[in-house]
Tab-separated table of C-alpha atoms in Angstrom:
chain	number	residue	atom	x	y	z
A	729	MET	CA	-126.458	137.664	-64.650
A	730	GLN	CA	-126.966	141.000	-66.317
A	731	ARG	CA	-125.998	143.740	-63.886
A	732	TYR	CA	-128.585	146.423	-63.262
A	733	SER	CA	-127.228	149.962	-63.729
A	734	ILE	CA	-128.105	153.274	-65.256
A	735	PHE	CA	-126.387	152.043	-68.452
A	736	SER	CA	-128.316	148.766	-68.658
A	737	LEU	CA	-131.492	150.749	-67.998
A	738	ALA	CA	-130.677	153.141	-70.845
A	739	ARG	CA	-129.660	150.302	-73.166
A	740	ASN	CA	-132.892	148.416	-72.518
A	741	ALA	CA	-134.926	151.592	-72.864
A	742	LEU	CA	-133.679	151.834	-76.459
A	743	THR	CA	-135.256	148.457	-77.204
A	744	GLY	CA	-138.477	149.247	-75.390
A	745	HIS	CA	-137.563	147.099	-72.352
A	746	ARG	CA	-138.366	143.955	-74.348
A	747	ASN	CA	-134.972	142.285	-73.863
A	748	TRP	CA	-134.494	142.150	-70.107
A	749	PRO	CA	-133.331	138.640	-69.215
A	750	GLN	CA	-135.080	136.533	-66.578
A	751	ALA	CA	-133.767	137.352	-63.116
A	752	TRP	CA	-133.282	133.647	-62.347
A	753	ARG	CA	-133.721	130.324	-64.133
A	754	SER	CA	-136.490	127.815	-63.441
A	755	PRO	CA	-134.587	124.540	-63.809
A	756	ALA	CA	-135.938	121.036	-63.301
A	757	PRO	CA	-134.320	119.586	-60.184
A	758	LYS	CA	-131.200	117.436	-60.655
A	759	PRO	CA	-131.232	113.958	-59.058
A	760	GLU	CA	-128.619	114.950	-56.478
A	761	TYR	CA	-127.212	118.026	-54.729
A	762	ASP	CA	-124.575	118.733	-52.087
A	763	VAL	CA	-127.137	120.761	-50.147
A	764	VAL	CA	-130.912	120.972	-50.460
A	765	ILE	CA	-132.620	123.949	-48.826
A	766	VAL	CA	-136.318	123.382	-48.089
A	767	GLY	CA	-138.206	126.660	-48.278
A	768	GLY	CA	-137.813	129.487	-50.787
A	769	GLY	CA	-138.566	132.428	-48.555
A	770	GLY	CA	-136.107	135.142	-47.635
A	771	HIS	CA	-134.236	133.051	-45.052
A	772	GLY	CA	-133.895	130.005	-47.335
A	773	LEU	CA	-132.772	132.052	-50.322
A	774	ALA	CA	-130.319	134.017	-48.149
A	775	THR	CA	-128.923	130.702	-46.861
A	776	ALA	CA	-128.420	129.444	-50.427
A	777	TYR	CA	-126.867	132.747	-51.472
A	778	TYR	CA	-124.335	132.767	-48.629
A	779	LEU	CA	-123.560	129.055	-49.118
A	780	ALA	CA	-122.506	129.916	-52.667
A	781	ALA	CA	-121.012	133.351	-52.051
A	782	GLU	CA	-119.199	132.759	-48.738
A	783	HIS	CA	-118.522	129.029	-48.619
A	784	GLY	CA	-118.063	128.053	-52.277
A	785	ILE	CA	-120.913	125.516	-52.119
A	786	ALA	CA	-122.942	126.120	-55.274
A	787	ASN	CA	-124.326	122.641	-55.985
A	788	VAL	CA	-127.411	123.658	-54.050
A	789	ALA	CA	-131.153	123.485	-54.685
A	790	VAL	CA	-133.796	125.625	-53.030
A	791	LEU	CA	-137.137	123.779	-53.053
A	792	GLU	CA	-140.248	125.907	-52.657
A	793	LYS	CA	-143.735	124.405	-52.518
A	794	GLY	CA	-145.397	127.588	-53.788
A	795	TRP	CA	-143.760	130.662	-55.254
A	796	LEU	CA	-140.687	132.531	-53.996
A	797	GLY	CA	-141.412	134.687	-50.984
A	798	GLY	CA	-145.102	133.708	-51.006
A	799	GLY	CA	-145.174	132.755	-47.334
A	800	ASN	CA	-144.225	135.000	-44.463
A	801	THR	CA	-141.613	136.850	-46.545
A	802	GLY	CA	-144.455	138.431	-48.516
A	803	ARG	CA	-146.852	138.729	-45.577
A	804	ASN	CA	-144.905	140.620	-42.919
A	805	THR	CA	-144.970	144.354	-42.192
A	806	THR	CA	-141.354	144.828	-43.424
A	807	ILE	CA	-139.990	146.314	-40.209
A	808	ILE	CA	-136.249	146.094	-39.584
A	809	ARG	CA	-134.548	146.885	-36.267
A	810	SER	CA	-131.941	145.406	-33.948
A	811	ASN	CA	-132.877	146.900	-30.565
A	812	TYR	CA	-133.035	143.600	-28.662
A	813	LEU	CA	-132.365	143.169	-24.974
A	814	TRP	CA	-130.178	140.086	-24.725
A	815	ASP	CA	-126.643	139.882	-26.104
A	816	GLU	CA	-127.365	136.774	-28.209
A	817	SER	CA	-130.341	138.401	-29.946
A	818	ALA	CA	-128.611	141.760	-30.331
A	819	ALA	CA	-125.676	140.036	-32.048
A	820	ILE	CA	-127.669	138.233	-34.741
A	821	TYR	CA	-130.232	140.996	-35.391
A	822	GLU	CA	-127.482	143.626	-35.550
A	823	LYS	CA	-125.505	141.446	-37.974
A	824	ALA	CA	-128.688	141.288	-40.074
A	825	LEU	CA	-129.148	145.056	-39.956
A	826	GLN	CA	-125.530	145.633	-40.985
A	827	LEU	CA	-125.936	143.222	-43.904
A	828	TYR	CA	-129.187	144.993	-44.854
A	829	GLU	CA	-127.305	148.303	-44.943
A	830	GLY	CA	-125.056	146.981	-47.719
A	831	LEU	CA	-127.468	144.557	-49.340
A	832	SER	CA	-128.705	146.580	-52.332
A	833	ARG	CA	-125.080	147.074	-53.406
A	834	GLU	CA	-124.013	143.495	-52.641
A	835	LEU	CA	-126.939	141.973	-54.562
A	836	ASN	CA	-127.095	144.672	-57.264
A	837	PHE	CA	-130.809	144.730	-56.491
A	838	ASN	CA	-132.640	147.618	-54.865
A	839	ILE	CA	-134.231	146.281	-51.670
A	840	MET	CA	-135.540	149.803	-50.950
A	841	LEU	CA	-134.108	149.919	-47.437
A	842	SER	CA	-135.451	153.016	-45.732
A	843	GLN	CA	-133.828	153.699	-42.348
A	844	ARG	CA	-136.596	155.984	-41.214
A	845	GLY	CA	-136.374	155.117	-37.522
A	846	VAL	CA	-138.392	152.783	-35.306
A	847	LEU	CA	-140.178	154.304	-32.328
A	848	ASN	CA	-141.265	152.104	-29.389
A	849	LEU	CA	-143.783	153.868	-27.155
A	850	ALA	CA	-144.033	153.709	-23.353
A	851	HIS	CA	-147.427	154.249	-21.709
A	852	ASN	CA	-146.854	153.846	-17.980
A	853	GLU	CA	-144.221	154.038	-15.244
A	854	HIS	CA	-143.232	150.428	-15.682
A	855	ASP	CA	-142.821	150.842	-19.441
A	856	LEU	CA	-140.546	153.847	-18.834
A	857	LYS	CA	-138.308	151.980	-16.396
A	858	GLU	CA	-138.185	148.884	-18.571
A	859	MET	CA	-137.381	151.056	-21.579
A	860	ALA	CA	-134.520	152.794	-19.767
A	861	ARG	CA	-133.065	149.415	-18.864
A	862	ARG	CA	-133.381	148.155	-22.423
A	863	VAL	CA	-131.916	151.251	-24.009
A	864	ARG	CA	-128.861	150.969	-21.731
A	865	ALA	CA	-128.454	147.271	-22.535
A	866	ILE	CA	-128.827	147.943	-26.263
A	867	ARG	CA	-126.325	150.818	-26.213
A	868	GLY	CA	-123.988	148.621	-24.199
A	869	ASN	CA	-123.971	146.291	-27.191
A	870	GLY	CA	-122.931	149.184	-29.439
A	871	ILE	CA	-126.370	149.484	-31.059
A	872	ASP	CA	-127.964	152.896	-31.503
A	873	SER	CA	-130.927	153.604	-29.254
A	874	GLU	CA	-132.150	156.731	-27.521
A	875	ILE	CA	-135.002	157.892	-25.300
A	876	LEU	CA	-137.477	160.554	-26.411
A	877	SER	CA	-139.822	162.716	-24.321
A	878	PRO	CA	-143.477	163.177	-25.369
A	879	ALA	CA	-142.570	166.608	-26.795
A	880	GLU	CA	-139.770	165.072	-28.873
A	881	ILE	CA	-142.122	162.306	-30.040
A	882	LYS	CA	-144.680	164.902	-31.133
A	883	LYS	CA	-141.973	166.753	-33.067
A	884	LEU	CA	-140.903	163.538	-34.839
A	885	VAL	CA	-144.480	162.300	-35.462
A	886	PRO	CA	-146.826	165.306	-35.653
A	887	ALA	CA	-149.924	163.160	-36.246
A	888	ILE	CA	-149.586	161.278	-32.952
A	889	ASN	CA	-151.778	161.986	-29.928
A	890	VAL	CA	-149.644	162.811	-26.888
A	891	SER	CA	-152.420	164.413	-24.836
A	892	LYS	CA	-152.642	163.419	-21.176
A	893	ASP	CA	-156.323	162.472	-21.299
A	894	MET	CA	-155.774	159.341	-23.389
A	895	ARG	CA	-156.744	156.048	-21.796
A	896	TYR	CA	-153.054	155.047	-22.015
A	897	PRO	CA	-151.110	158.325	-22.394
A	898	ILE	CA	-147.746	158.310	-24.168
A	899	LEU	CA	-145.058	159.037	-21.574
A	900	GLY	CA	-141.955	158.457	-23.668
A	901	ALA	CA	-140.406	156.290	-26.346
A	902	SER	CA	-137.209	154.650	-27.433
A	903	LEU	CA	-135.958	155.316	-30.937
A	904	GLN	CA	-133.604	153.308	-33.112
A	905	ARG	CA	-132.767	155.677	-35.946
A	906	ARG	CA	-131.072	152.953	-38.015
A	907	GLY	CA	-134.248	150.880	-37.929
A	908	GLY	CA	-136.847	151.179	-40.664
A	909	VAL	CA	-138.438	149.197	-43.456
A	910	ALA	CA	-137.403	147.448	-46.687
A	911	ARG	CA	-139.248	145.996	-49.654
A	912	HIS	CA	-139.839	142.424	-48.496
A	913	ASP	CA	-140.359	140.895	-51.960
A	914	ALA	CA	-137.181	142.546	-53.203
A	915	VAL	CA	-135.176	140.885	-50.432
A	916	ALA	CA	-136.344	137.464	-51.616
A	917	TRP	CA	-135.885	138.336	-55.296
A	918	GLY	CA	-132.447	139.872	-54.759
A	919	PHE	CA	-131.165	136.822	-52.905
A	920	ALA	CA	-132.762	134.517	-55.510
A	921	ARG	CA	-131.080	136.338	-58.386
A	922	GLY	CA	-127.734	136.393	-56.587
A	923	ALA	CA	-127.929	132.703	-55.670
A	924	ASP	CA	-129.016	131.695	-59.170
A	925	ALA	CA	-126.117	133.628	-60.707
A	926	ARG	CA	-123.755	131.579	-58.552
A	927	GLY	CA	-125.222	128.288	-59.756
A	928	VAL	CA	-127.949	127.561	-57.195
A	929	ASP	CA	-131.038	125.842	-58.663
A	930	ILE	CA	-134.252	127.473	-57.474
A	931	VAL	CA	-137.172	125.066	-57.952
A	932	GLN	CA	-140.662	126.432	-57.353
A	933	ASN	CA	-143.903	124.434	-57.093
A	934	CYS	CA	-141.924	121.581	-55.563
A	935	GLU	CA	-143.275	120.412	-52.214
A	936	VAL	CA	-141.165	118.283	-49.905
A	937	THR	CA	-143.213	115.317	-48.697
A	938	GLY	CA	-140.590	113.260	-46.885
A	939	ILE	CA	-137.058	113.310	-45.519
A	940	ASP	CA	-135.009	110.191	-46.275
A	941	ARG	CA	-132.570	108.949	-43.665
A	942	LYS	CA	-130.213	106.012	-43.360
A	943	GLY	CA	-128.347	105.085	-40.188
A	944	GLY	CA	-129.246	108.350	-38.478
A	945	ARG	CA	-128.034	110.417	-41.415
A	946	VAL	CA	-130.053	112.366	-43.953
A	947	THR	CA	-129.776	111.060	-47.523
A	948	GLY	CA	-132.256	113.197	-49.410
A	949	VAL	CA	-135.829	114.397	-49.696
A	950	ARG	CA	-138.947	113.139	-51.386
A	951	THR	CA	-140.829	115.791	-53.303
A	952	SER	CA	-143.840	116.305	-55.518
A	953	LEU	CA	-141.334	116.244	-58.407
A	954	GLY	CA	-139.733	112.975	-57.281
A	955	PRO	CA	-136.877	112.021	-54.944
A	956	ILE	CA	-133.767	114.202	-54.707
A	957	LYS	CA	-130.596	112.962	-53.025
A	958	ALA	CA	-128.706	115.370	-50.822
A	959	GLY	CA	-125.542	115.336	-48.736
A	960	LYS	CA	-127.065	117.880	-46.383
A	961	VAL	CA	-130.557	119.293	-45.959
A	962	GLY	CA	-131.363	122.684	-44.454
A	963	VAL	CA	-134.999	123.195	-43.502
A	964	VAL	CA	-136.018	126.865	-43.528
A	965	VAL	CA	-139.812	126.803	-43.451
A	966	ALA	CA	-141.734	129.467	-41.589
A	967	GLY	CA	-145.054	128.012	-40.548
A	968	HIS	CA	-144.405	124.318	-41.125
A	969	ALA	CA	-141.295	123.530	-39.084
A	970	SER	CA	-143.153	121.005	-36.885
A	971	VAL	CA	-144.509	119.228	-39.977
A	972	LEU	CA	-141.017	118.910	-41.490
A	973	ALA	CA	-139.560	117.792	-38.149
A	974	GLY	CA	-142.286	115.129	-38.030
A	975	MET	CA	-141.048	113.833	-41.411
A	976	ALA	CA	-137.598	113.391	-39.842
A	977	GLY	CA	-138.963	111.682	-36.731
A	978	PHE	CA	-138.586	114.296	-33.998
A	979	ARG	CA	-140.625	117.055	-32.374
A	980	LEU	CA	-139.882	120.752	-31.896
A	981	PRO	CA	-140.706	123.214	-29.107
A	982	ILE	CA	-142.943	125.125	-31.514
A	983	ASP	CA	-146.573	126.148	-31.773
A	984	SER	CA	-147.899	127.583	-35.047
A	985	HIS	CA	-150.246	130.561	-34.879
A	986	PRO	CA	-151.902	132.954	-37.318
A	987	LEU	CA	-150.457	136.460	-37.438
A	988	GLN	CA	-152.550	139.018	-39.261
A	989	ALA	CA	-151.531	142.236	-40.971
A	990	MET	CA	-153.452	144.820	-42.946
A	991	VAL	CA	-153.186	147.976	-45.034
A	992	SER	CA	-155.353	151.053	-45.231
A	993	GLU	CA	-156.310	152.870	-48.380
A	994	PRO	CA	-153.371	154.950	-49.680
A	995	ILE	CA	-153.050	158.524	-48.441
A	996	LYS	CA	-150.530	161.346	-48.831
A	997	PRO	CA	-147.373	161.136	-46.686
A	998	ILE	CA	-148.261	161.524	-43.011
A	999	LEU	CA	-146.004	159.121	-41.121
A	1000	ASP	CA	-142.288	158.938	-41.888
A	1001	CYS	CA	-141.137	156.557	-39.176
A	1002	VAL	CA	-142.291	153.224	-37.765
A	1003	VAL	CA	-144.399	153.533	-34.595
A	1004	MET	CA	-144.844	150.545	-32.303
A	1005	SER	CA	-146.670	150.230	-29.021
A	1006	ASN	CA	-146.526	147.137	-26.868
A	1007	ALA	CA	-148.929	148.327	-24.187
A	1008	VAL	CA	-151.860	149.157	-26.461
A	1009	HIS	CA	-150.430	146.736	-29.020
A	1010	VAL	CA	-150.279	147.966	-32.552
A	1011	TYR	CA	-147.531	148.912	-34.958
A	1012	VAL	CA	-147.827	151.077	-38.017
A	1013	SER	CA	-145.745	152.536	-40.817
A	1014	GLN	CA	-146.584	154.116	-44.151
A	1015	SER	CA	-145.560	152.387	-47.364
A	1016	ASP	CA	-144.133	154.192	-50.361
A	1017	LYS	CA	-147.519	153.724	-52.023
A	1018	GLY	CA	-149.140	155.639	-49.175
A	1019	GLU	CA	-150.923	152.786	-47.421
A	1020	LEU	CA	-150.651	152.474	-43.680
A	1021	VAL	CA	-149.201	149.032	-42.935
A	1022	ILE	CA	-150.585	147.804	-39.632
A	1023	GLY	CA	-150.019	144.778	-37.448
A	1024	ALA	CA	-150.077	143.568	-33.858
A	1025	GLY	CA	-150.162	140.219	-32.085
A	1026	ILE	CA	-150.918	136.628	-32.961
A	1027	ASP	CA	-154.250	134.855	-32.689
A	1028	SER	CA	-154.046	132.732	-29.546
A	1029	PHE	CA	-154.986	129.371	-31.075
A	1030	ASN	CA	-152.793	127.006	-33.101
A	1031	SER	CA	-153.441	127.195	-36.820
A	1032	TYR	CA	-152.021	126.429	-40.244
A	1033	ALA	CA	-154.767	128.368	-42.029
A	1034	GLN	CA	-153.098	131.714	-42.899
A	1035	ARG	CA	-156.113	133.537	-41.512
A	1036	GLY	CA	-157.229	134.692	-38.093
A	1037	SER	CA	-160.156	136.066	-36.154
A	1038	TRP	CA	-161.883	139.416	-36.544
A	1039	GLN	CA	-161.537	140.588	-32.940
A	1040	ILE	CA	-157.748	140.642	-33.336
A	1041	ILE	CA	-158.112	143.215	-36.123
A	1042	GLU	CA	-160.702	145.147	-34.115
A	1043	GLY	CA	-158.373	145.338	-31.097
A	1044	GLN	CA	-155.474	146.812	-33.003
A	1045	MET	CA	-157.733	149.294	-34.809
A	1046	GLY	CA	-158.856	150.528	-31.390
A	1047	ALA	CA	-155.227	150.999	-30.386
A	1048	LEU	CA	-154.378	152.705	-33.677
A	1049	VAL	CA	-157.106	155.333	-33.531
A	1050	GLU	CA	-156.231	156.033	-29.901
A	1051	LEU	CA	-152.643	156.805	-30.920
A	1052	PHE	CA	-153.636	158.561	-34.166
A	1053	PRO	CA	-157.218	159.887	-33.943
A	1054	VAL	CA	-156.810	161.285	-37.466
A	1055	PHE	CA	-156.628	157.732	-38.851
A	1056	SER	CA	-160.177	156.960	-37.698
A	1057	ARG	CA	-161.581	158.137	-41.043
A	1058	LEU	CA	-159.487	155.729	-43.096
A	1059	ARG	CA	-160.752	152.501	-44.549
A	1060	LEU	CA	-158.902	149.230	-44.438
A	1061	MET	CA	-158.166	148.023	-47.927
A	1062	ARG	CA	-157.226	144.438	-47.150
A	1063	SER	CA	-156.022	142.142	-44.412
A	1064	TRP	CA	-154.272	138.789	-44.534
A	1065	GLY	CA	-152.599	136.227	-42.330
A	1066	GLY	CA	-149.448	134.147	-42.186
A	1067	ILE	CA	-148.486	131.197	-40.012
A	1068	VAL	CA	-145.819	132.016	-37.459
A	1069	ASP	CA	-143.876	129.317	-35.640
A	1070	THR	CA	-143.386	130.488	-32.078
A	1071	CYS	CA	-140.909	129.123	-29.538
A	1072	PRO	CA	-141.451	129.130	-25.763
A	1073	ASP	CA	-138.743	131.794	-25.290
A	1074	ALA	CA	-139.746	133.857	-28.360
A	1075	SER	CA	-136.323	133.258	-29.904
A	1076	PRO	CA	-135.567	131.327	-33.088
A	1077	ILE	CA	-133.956	127.925	-33.627
A	1078	LEU	CA	-130.817	127.726	-35.796
A	1079	SER	CA	-129.520	124.308	-35.130
A	1080	LYS	CA	-128.179	120.913	-35.928
A	1081	THR	CA	-130.761	118.221	-35.223
A	1082	PRO	CA	-130.853	114.619	-33.959
A	1083	VAL	CA	-130.423	113.595	-37.637
A	1084	GLU	CA	-126.891	114.004	-38.987
A	1085	GLY	CA	-126.658	116.359	-41.954
A	1086	LEU	CA	-130.106	117.819	-41.263
A	1087	TYR	CA	-130.285	121.409	-40.037
A	1088	PHE	CA	-133.255	123.541	-38.992
A	1089	ASN	CA	-133.637	127.316	-39.189
A	1090	CYS	CA	-137.095	128.062	-37.843
A	1091	GLY	CA	-139.176	129.414	-35.001
A	1092	TRP	CA	-138.658	133.084	-35.852
A	1093	GLY	CA	-142.145	133.742	-34.543
A	1094	THR	CA	-143.554	137.128	-35.399
A	1095	GLY	CA	-140.292	138.872	-36.236
A	1096	GLY	CA	-138.219	136.960	-38.746
A	1097	PHE	CA	-138.108	139.395	-41.644
A	1098	LYS	CA	-135.703	141.767	-39.929
A	1099	ALA	CA	-133.256	138.894	-39.411
A	1100	THR	CA	-133.284	137.543	-42.966
A	1101	PRO	CA	-129.681	138.236	-44.091
A	1102	GLY	CA	-128.149	137.529	-40.659
A	1103	SER	CA	-130.105	134.300	-40.377
A	1104	GLY	CA	-128.996	133.141	-43.828
A	1105	TRP	CA	-125.427	134.175	-43.112
A	1106	ALA	CA	-125.186	132.237	-39.851
A	1107	PHE	CA	-127.154	129.237	-41.117
A	1108	ALA	CA	-125.023	128.875	-44.280
A	1109	HIS	CA	-121.939	128.670	-42.057
A	1110	THR	CA	-123.664	126.131	-39.797
A	1111	ILE	CA	-124.454	123.907	-42.788
A	1112	ALA	CA	-121.130	124.354	-44.593
A	1113	ARG	CA	-118.954	123.602	-41.544
A	1114	ASP	CA	-121.364	121.247	-39.778
A	1115	GLU	CA	-120.928	123.354	-36.663
A	1116	PRO	CA	-122.981	126.296	-35.439
A	1117	HIS	CA	-121.776	129.758	-36.379
A	1118	PRO	CA	-121.026	131.700	-33.154
A	1119	LEU	CA	-124.071	133.880	-33.918
A	1120	ALA	CA	-126.237	130.748	-34.237
A	1121	ALA	CA	-124.819	128.656	-31.395
A	1122	PRO	CA	-126.977	130.185	-28.612
A	1123	PHE	CA	-130.076	129.388	-30.693
A	1124	SER	CA	-129.502	125.636	-30.839
A	1125	LEU	CA	-132.158	123.088	-29.906
A	1126	ASP	CA	-130.028	122.099	-26.888
A	1127	ARG	CA	-131.114	125.200	-25.021
A	1128	PHE	CA	-134.469	123.617	-24.226
A	1129	THR	CA	-132.654	120.812	-22.406
A	1130	THR	CA	-129.918	122.868	-20.743
A	1131	GLY	CA	-132.337	125.643	-19.789
A	1132	ALA	CA	-130.200	128.367	-21.410
A	1133	LEU	CA	-133.265	130.061	-22.898
A	1134	ILE	CA	-133.091	133.482	-24.535
A	1135	ASP	CA	-136.232	135.079	-23.223
A	1136	GLU	CA	-137.261	137.757	-25.700
A	1137	HIS	CA	-140.948	137.920	-24.813
A	1138	GLY	CA	-140.387	141.623	-24.199
A	1139	ALA	CA	-138.738	141.651	-27.639
A	1140	ALA	CA	-137.130	145.054	-27.276
A	1141	ALA	CA	-140.284	146.694	-26.036
A	1142	VAL	CA	-142.838	145.409	-28.485
A	1143	ALA	CA	-144.109	142.522	-30.512
A	1144	HIS	CA	-142.775	142.665	-34.006
B	914	MET	CA	-164.216	134.772	-34.857
B	915	LEU	CA	-164.687	131.155	-33.856
B	916	LEU	CA	-167.957	130.097	-32.281
B	917	ILE	CA	-167.056	127.611	-29.572
B	918	ARG	CA	-169.443	125.306	-27.758
B	919	CYS	CA	-168.597	125.345	-24.058
B	920	PRO	CA	-169.768	121.963	-22.724
B	921	TYR	CA	-171.257	123.780	-19.716
B	922	CYS	CA	-172.684	126.970	-21.266
B	923	GLY	CA	-173.257	126.228	-24.941
B	924	LEU	CA	-172.300	128.181	-28.031
B	925	ARG	CA	-170.342	131.382	-27.324
B	926	ASP	CA	-167.973	133.791	-29.100
B	927	GLU	CA	-164.284	132.925	-29.103
B	928	SER	CA	-163.556	136.191	-27.264
B	929	GLU	CA	-165.146	134.739	-24.122
B	930	PHE	CA	-162.501	132.021	-24.023
B	931	SER	CA	-158.794	131.765	-23.348
B	932	TYR	CA	-156.636	129.244	-25.128
B	933	GLY	CA	-154.750	126.527	-23.284
B	934	GLY	CA	-152.818	124.885	-26.114
B	935	GLU	CA	-152.242	121.221	-26.863
B	936	ALA	CA	-154.244	118.765	-24.730
B	937	ASP	CA	-153.160	115.458	-23.184
B	938	ILE	CA	-149.823	116.663	-21.852
B	939	ALA	CA	-149.816	115.082	-18.410
B	940	ARG	CA	-147.393	116.250	-15.763
B	941	PRO	CA	-145.005	113.386	-14.960
B	942	LEU	CA	-145.863	111.776	-11.634
B	943	GLU	CA	-142.253	111.519	-10.481
B	944	PRO	CA	-140.482	114.513	-12.065
B	945	GLU	CA	-137.351	114.017	-9.955
B	946	THR	CA	-136.669	110.729	-11.742
B	947	LEU	CA	-136.653	112.307	-15.231
B	948	THR	CA	-133.560	113.099	-17.254
B	949	ASP	CA	-133.129	116.663	-18.527
B	950	ALA	CA	-134.163	115.484	-21.992
B	951	GLU	CA	-137.345	113.852	-20.679
B	952	TRP	CA	-138.165	116.985	-18.692
B	953	ALA	CA	-137.575	119.173	-21.780
B	954	ASP	CA	-139.892	116.875	-23.711
B	955	TYR	CA	-142.672	117.439	-21.172
B	956	VAL	CA	-142.144	121.185	-20.736
B	957	PHE	CA	-141.350	122.298	-24.278
B	958	LEU	CA	-141.856	119.763	-27.077
B	959	ARG	CA	-145.188	119.849	-28.884
B	960	THR	CA	-146.787	117.843	-31.673
B	961	ASN	CA	-148.328	121.030	-33.142
B	962	THR	CA	-150.571	118.966	-35.396
B	963	LYS	CA	-151.568	120.122	-38.862
B	964	GLY	CA	-155.134	118.780	-39.102
B	965	ARG	CA	-157.392	117.440	-36.353
B	966	PHE	CA	-155.949	118.684	-33.075
B	967	ARG	CA	-157.033	118.073	-29.479
B	968	GLU	CA	-156.627	121.266	-27.486
B	969	GLN	CA	-157.693	122.938	-24.225
B	970	TRP	CA	-159.801	126.035	-23.741
B	971	VAL	CA	-161.072	127.804	-20.620
B	972	HIS	CA	-164.352	129.726	-20.611
B	973	ALA	CA	-162.588	132.643	-18.909
B	974	HIS	CA	-165.373	135.219	-19.310
B	975	GLY	CA	-168.083	132.658	-18.590
B	976	CYS	CA	-168.219	129.670	-16.273
B	977	GLY	CA	-164.435	129.645	-15.825
B	978	ARG	CA	-164.172	125.928	-16.537
B	979	TRP	CA	-161.640	124.072	-18.670
B	980	PHE	CA	-162.560	121.635	-21.426
B	981	THR	CA	-161.042	119.997	-24.464
B	982	LEU	CA	-161.966	120.645	-28.056
B	983	VAL	CA	-161.063	118.816	-31.248
B	984	ARG	CA	-160.444	121.395	-33.967
B	985	ASP	CA	-158.924	121.163	-37.428
B	986	THR	CA	-155.955	123.550	-37.559
B	987	VAL	CA	-156.262	123.937	-41.335
B	988	THR	CA	-160.007	124.562	-41.724
B	989	HIS	CA	-160.758	125.707	-38.121
B	990	ALA	CA	-163.809	123.417	-38.234
B	991	HIS	CA	-164.375	122.004	-34.784
B	992	GLY	CA	-166.815	119.861	-32.946
B	993	GLU	CA	-166.397	117.346	-30.165
B	994	THR	CA	-165.661	118.721	-26.738
B	995	GLY	CA	-164.625	116.882	-23.617
B	996	VAL	CA	-164.500	117.695	-19.925
B	997	PHE	CA	-161.819	116.940	-17.353
B	998	GLY	CA	-162.426	114.315	-14.684
B	999	GLY	CA	-166.193	114.224	-14.749
B	1000	VAL	CA	-169.391	113.366	-16.499
B	1001	GLU	CA	-170.145	115.233	-19.697
B	1002	PRO	CA	-172.787	117.872	-18.874
B	1003	GLU	CA	-175.812	118.571	-20.992
B	1004	ALA	CA	-174.952	121.621	-23.112
B	1005	ASP	CA	-177.766	124.111	-23.376
B	1006	GLY	CA	-176.787	126.151	-26.421
C-alpha cells in the first residue's frame, strides 16, 4: 500500500497524477478462506479490517454482490453521534465514535470527520422532561451531552425558527458537540484499502446464493462466481439479513423497510451543525458541497425495493420548512431510498447463530452508519474468538427469547 | 404512493391506510404451554419475504376495517385482497 502524504502527493504531482496505484486489488476469489464476510459495505469491510489488524486473521474474503459501499453505506445521511439512552447502546456507539475520531490517521485515509455537533430538538413539555432524563443518563455514561435553551439554539443555528407561534415551537434541545458527519464513501474505501493491504481479498460483483452446512456447521458459501469454502462465515448485509438467514435455515426478528433521503440544490454555508427533530420528524445537515442532506422516518410497509412513497418526502419537507422557513425556496435535487432491516427493539443483532461458525451482524435499522467502526471491531472479535465481544454480547439473538431487549425506539431523542 | 384497493371501499391512496405487517401470524391458543423459544417465534420472528408477501392493512382513515393484501416487496405490484372471518364484499372502486 502506498501511504498517502504531502510527499506522495507532491511526488505524484510531478508525474501528472498518472501513477497513483489502485487503492485495493480486485482478485478472483480463492477456493477456500478462513473467514468469508458476506457484504462489502462499511460494517463488512470494517469487520475484515479488524480481523486482519487486531486478530491476525488475514485469509479473509469480503464478497459484495454489487460495488463497495453501494448499499446503505452510500445511501445514509452520514450522521455520527453516540448519545444513546441505554448503557449497552451507549457503549458500542461511543466505541464507534472514539474509533471514528482516530480513523483517518489509523487508515491513512481522510474520512472527512467533521465534529460539528448534533442538536436534538424538543417541542413540548414531555420532550423536555424526556430530554433531561436522557442527557443525565448519557452523561452518566461519560458521554458529552448538554441542554440548550431556545436562545442558545438560535445563537448556534441562526437560520432556525424559534418563534413561539410555530405549530410545534422549539422549547429546548440537547447537543452532543462530538457528534457530526463523515464522508460515508470514504469510510468504506478507507477500510477496504486497509483490509486489502493486510491481505484480505475484496471480491465485488459476487452474489452469495447459498450457505453450505454440514452437521450443523457452516462449510462455505455458494456464489455467482462458484462455491467458496470457509471455516467461518460472517453475514453483514444491511437490507437482506432475512434472505441470508433463510439460506441458512432460520428466521430473524427483522422487517425490511424503505428509508428515503434527499438533498437540496447546493447553497452557500448556512447550517454548520446537524439538526434533528423527533416530534416534527426531520433531520438536516449541510454537506461540504453545500447541499442540504435531509432525512426522516421509514416507509411503513415491508420492501426490498430501495424506493419509497411520495408522502414520506412531503411530510419531512413540511417539518423542514417549519423549522427553517428560509429553506422553503430551495429545490430538491434528488431523493433515493435504501432498505433498512429493523428489529422489534430498534437495536442491532451482533450474534452467533443456530449454525456453528456462522455469525450475523445486522438489524441496524435506520442508524447503522454511525456505528460502523465499533460494529466491525466487536464483530471481528466475535468471529475470531467464537464468543461475543463484551460490546456485542447484549445484542445477541438470545435476547428475543430471554426478553432482555434493548429498547431504543426513542433512540436518543430522534430517529437517525 | 401506493394505490390500495380496500375490499370494502375500493381504490384509495396509501395515506388512508395503516400498515399491519406480515399476515397469517395466529396467536397460539394455549400460550401458557409454549416454551420461551416458541413464544419468541410467535412474538418476534418474521419471514420478511422478498417477493410475493401476504400482509395486513387497516383502512384507518376510511372504513376502519382490516384486510389482507398480497404485494410484491420488490416491485410493489399488488393485487388480491382478502377479508378476515367473512364473505368477500363487492368492492365498488
